[in-house]
mmCIF file of C-alpha atoms in Angstrom:
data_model
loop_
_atom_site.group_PDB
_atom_site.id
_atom_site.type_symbol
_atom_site.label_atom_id
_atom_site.label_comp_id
_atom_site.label_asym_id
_atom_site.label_seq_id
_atom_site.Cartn_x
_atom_site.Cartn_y
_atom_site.Cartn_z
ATOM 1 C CA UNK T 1 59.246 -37.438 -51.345
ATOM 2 C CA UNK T 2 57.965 -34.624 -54.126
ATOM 3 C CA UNK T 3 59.960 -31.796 -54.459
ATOM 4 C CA UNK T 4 57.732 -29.369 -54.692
ATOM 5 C CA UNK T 5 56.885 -30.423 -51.112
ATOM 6 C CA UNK T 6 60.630 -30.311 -50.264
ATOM 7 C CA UNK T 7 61.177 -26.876 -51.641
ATOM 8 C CA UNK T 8 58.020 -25.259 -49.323
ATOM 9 C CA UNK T 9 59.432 -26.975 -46.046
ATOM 10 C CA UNK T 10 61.720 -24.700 -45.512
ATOM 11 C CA UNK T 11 60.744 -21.376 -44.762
ATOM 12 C CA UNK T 12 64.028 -18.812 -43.592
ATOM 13 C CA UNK T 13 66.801 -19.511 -41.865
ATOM 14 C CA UNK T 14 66.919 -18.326 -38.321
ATOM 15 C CA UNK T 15 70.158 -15.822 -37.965
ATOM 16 C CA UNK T 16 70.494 -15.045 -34.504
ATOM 17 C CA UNK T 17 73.303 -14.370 -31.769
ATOM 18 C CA UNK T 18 72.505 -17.874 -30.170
ATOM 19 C CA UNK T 19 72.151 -19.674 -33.920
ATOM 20 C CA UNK T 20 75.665 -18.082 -35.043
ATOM 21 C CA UNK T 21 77.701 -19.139 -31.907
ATOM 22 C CA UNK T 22 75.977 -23.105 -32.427
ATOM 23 C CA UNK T 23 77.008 -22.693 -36.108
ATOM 24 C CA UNK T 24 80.402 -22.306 -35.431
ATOM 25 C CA UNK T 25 80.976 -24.310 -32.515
ATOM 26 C CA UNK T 26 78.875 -27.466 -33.741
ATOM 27 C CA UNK T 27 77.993 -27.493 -37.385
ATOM 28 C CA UNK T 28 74.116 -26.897 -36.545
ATOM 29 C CA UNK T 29 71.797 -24.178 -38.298
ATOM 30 C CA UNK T 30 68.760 -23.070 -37.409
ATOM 31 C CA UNK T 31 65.627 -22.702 -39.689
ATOM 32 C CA UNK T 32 62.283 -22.120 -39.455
ATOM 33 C CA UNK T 33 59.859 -25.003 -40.971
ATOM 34 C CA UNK T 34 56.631 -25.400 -41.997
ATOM 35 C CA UNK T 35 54.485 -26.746 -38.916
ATOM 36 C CA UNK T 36 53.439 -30.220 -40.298
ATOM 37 C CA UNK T 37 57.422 -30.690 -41.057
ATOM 38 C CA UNK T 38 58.690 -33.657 -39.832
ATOM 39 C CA UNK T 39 62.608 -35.183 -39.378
ATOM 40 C CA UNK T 40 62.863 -36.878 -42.746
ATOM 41 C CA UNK T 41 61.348 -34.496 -44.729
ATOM 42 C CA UNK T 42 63.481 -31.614 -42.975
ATOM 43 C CA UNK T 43 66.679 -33.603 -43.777
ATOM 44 C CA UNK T 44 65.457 -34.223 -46.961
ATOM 45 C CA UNK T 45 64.905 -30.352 -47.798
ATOM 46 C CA UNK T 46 68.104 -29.746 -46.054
ATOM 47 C CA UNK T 47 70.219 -31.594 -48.649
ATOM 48 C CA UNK T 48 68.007 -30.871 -51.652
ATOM 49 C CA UNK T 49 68.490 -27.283 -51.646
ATOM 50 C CA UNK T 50 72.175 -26.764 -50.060
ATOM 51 C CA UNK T 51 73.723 -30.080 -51.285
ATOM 52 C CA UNK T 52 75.387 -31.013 -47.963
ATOM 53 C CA UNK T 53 74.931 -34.096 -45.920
ATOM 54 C CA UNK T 54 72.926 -34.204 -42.654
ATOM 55 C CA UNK T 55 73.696 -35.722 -39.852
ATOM 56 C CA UNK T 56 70.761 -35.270 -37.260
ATOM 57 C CA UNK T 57 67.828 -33.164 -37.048
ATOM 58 C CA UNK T 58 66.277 -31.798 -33.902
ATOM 59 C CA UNK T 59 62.453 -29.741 -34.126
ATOM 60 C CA UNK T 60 61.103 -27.513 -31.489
ATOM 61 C CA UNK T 61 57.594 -26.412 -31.849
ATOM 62 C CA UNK T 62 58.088 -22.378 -30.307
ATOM 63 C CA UNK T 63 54.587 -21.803 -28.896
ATOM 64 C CA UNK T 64 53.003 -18.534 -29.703
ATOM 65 C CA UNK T 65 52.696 -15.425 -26.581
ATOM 66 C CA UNK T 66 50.172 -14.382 -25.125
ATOM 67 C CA UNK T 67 49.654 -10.332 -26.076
ATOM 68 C CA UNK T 68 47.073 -7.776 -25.168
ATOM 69 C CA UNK T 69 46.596 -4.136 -27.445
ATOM 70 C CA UNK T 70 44.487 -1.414 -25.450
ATOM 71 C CA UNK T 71 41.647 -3.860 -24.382
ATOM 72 C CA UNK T 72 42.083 -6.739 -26.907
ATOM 73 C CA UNK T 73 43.648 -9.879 -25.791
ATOM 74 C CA UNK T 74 45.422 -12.027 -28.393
ATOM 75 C CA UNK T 75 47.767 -14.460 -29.308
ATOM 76 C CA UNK T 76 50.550 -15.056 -31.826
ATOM 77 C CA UNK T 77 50.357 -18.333 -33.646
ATOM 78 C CA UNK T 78 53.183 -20.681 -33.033
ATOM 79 C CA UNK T 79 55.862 -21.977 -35.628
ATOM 80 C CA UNK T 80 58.619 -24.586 -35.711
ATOM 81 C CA UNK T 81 61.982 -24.589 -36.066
ATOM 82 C CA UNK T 82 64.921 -27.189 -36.460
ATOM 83 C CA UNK T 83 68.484 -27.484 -35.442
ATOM 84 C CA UNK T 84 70.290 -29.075 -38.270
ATOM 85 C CA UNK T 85 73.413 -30.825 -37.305
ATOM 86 C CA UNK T 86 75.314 -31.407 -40.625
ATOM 87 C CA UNK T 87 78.568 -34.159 -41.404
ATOM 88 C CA UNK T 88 82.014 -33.435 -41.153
ATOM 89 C CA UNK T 89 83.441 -31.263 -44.190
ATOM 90 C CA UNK T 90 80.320 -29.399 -45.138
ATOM 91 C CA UNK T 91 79.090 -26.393 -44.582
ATOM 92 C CA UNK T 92 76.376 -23.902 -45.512
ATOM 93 C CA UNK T 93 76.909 -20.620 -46.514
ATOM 94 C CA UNK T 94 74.015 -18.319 -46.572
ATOM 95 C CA UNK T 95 75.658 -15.447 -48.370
ATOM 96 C CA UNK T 96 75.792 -17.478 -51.228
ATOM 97 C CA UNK T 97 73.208 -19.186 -51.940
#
């Protein structure tokens, strides 16, 4: 895989109540992807740029709501994110890198 591809796939990590009490409980983090992402390439980006090991990956495609300002109907584009489930003895710690 190119690495300039890796580097993009990633977009933020999500840091949320829900995300923080998986962390700690069962070595997953969240992050948001890029929406043609797949599971490879996610585990792939995942150990390129954090130099852990990765167990599993899990994707959820969050669809987009439905919102309405005055009179104007719209709707927010979806995204992805993916639970990454990482091996035993490795961590990720976003404060430092």
């Amino acid at each position: 895989m190119n690495k300039e591809r890796l580097m993009k796939i990633l977009l933020e990590p999500r840091v949320t109540e829900k995300s923080t009490l998986i962390g700690e409980k069962h070595r997953q983090f969240v992050f948001k992807v890029v929406s043609d992402a797949n599971k490879p390439e996610i585990k792939q980006a995942v150990e390129l740029m954090f130099e852990v090991q990765v167990d599993s990956v899990r994707v959820v495609t969050v669809k987009g709501k439905n919102k309405i300002f005055k009179q104007i109907r719209g709707r927010r584009p979806g995204w992805k994110k993916a639970y990454v489930t990482l091996k035993p003895g490795f961590d990720i710690d976003f404060m430092t890198a």
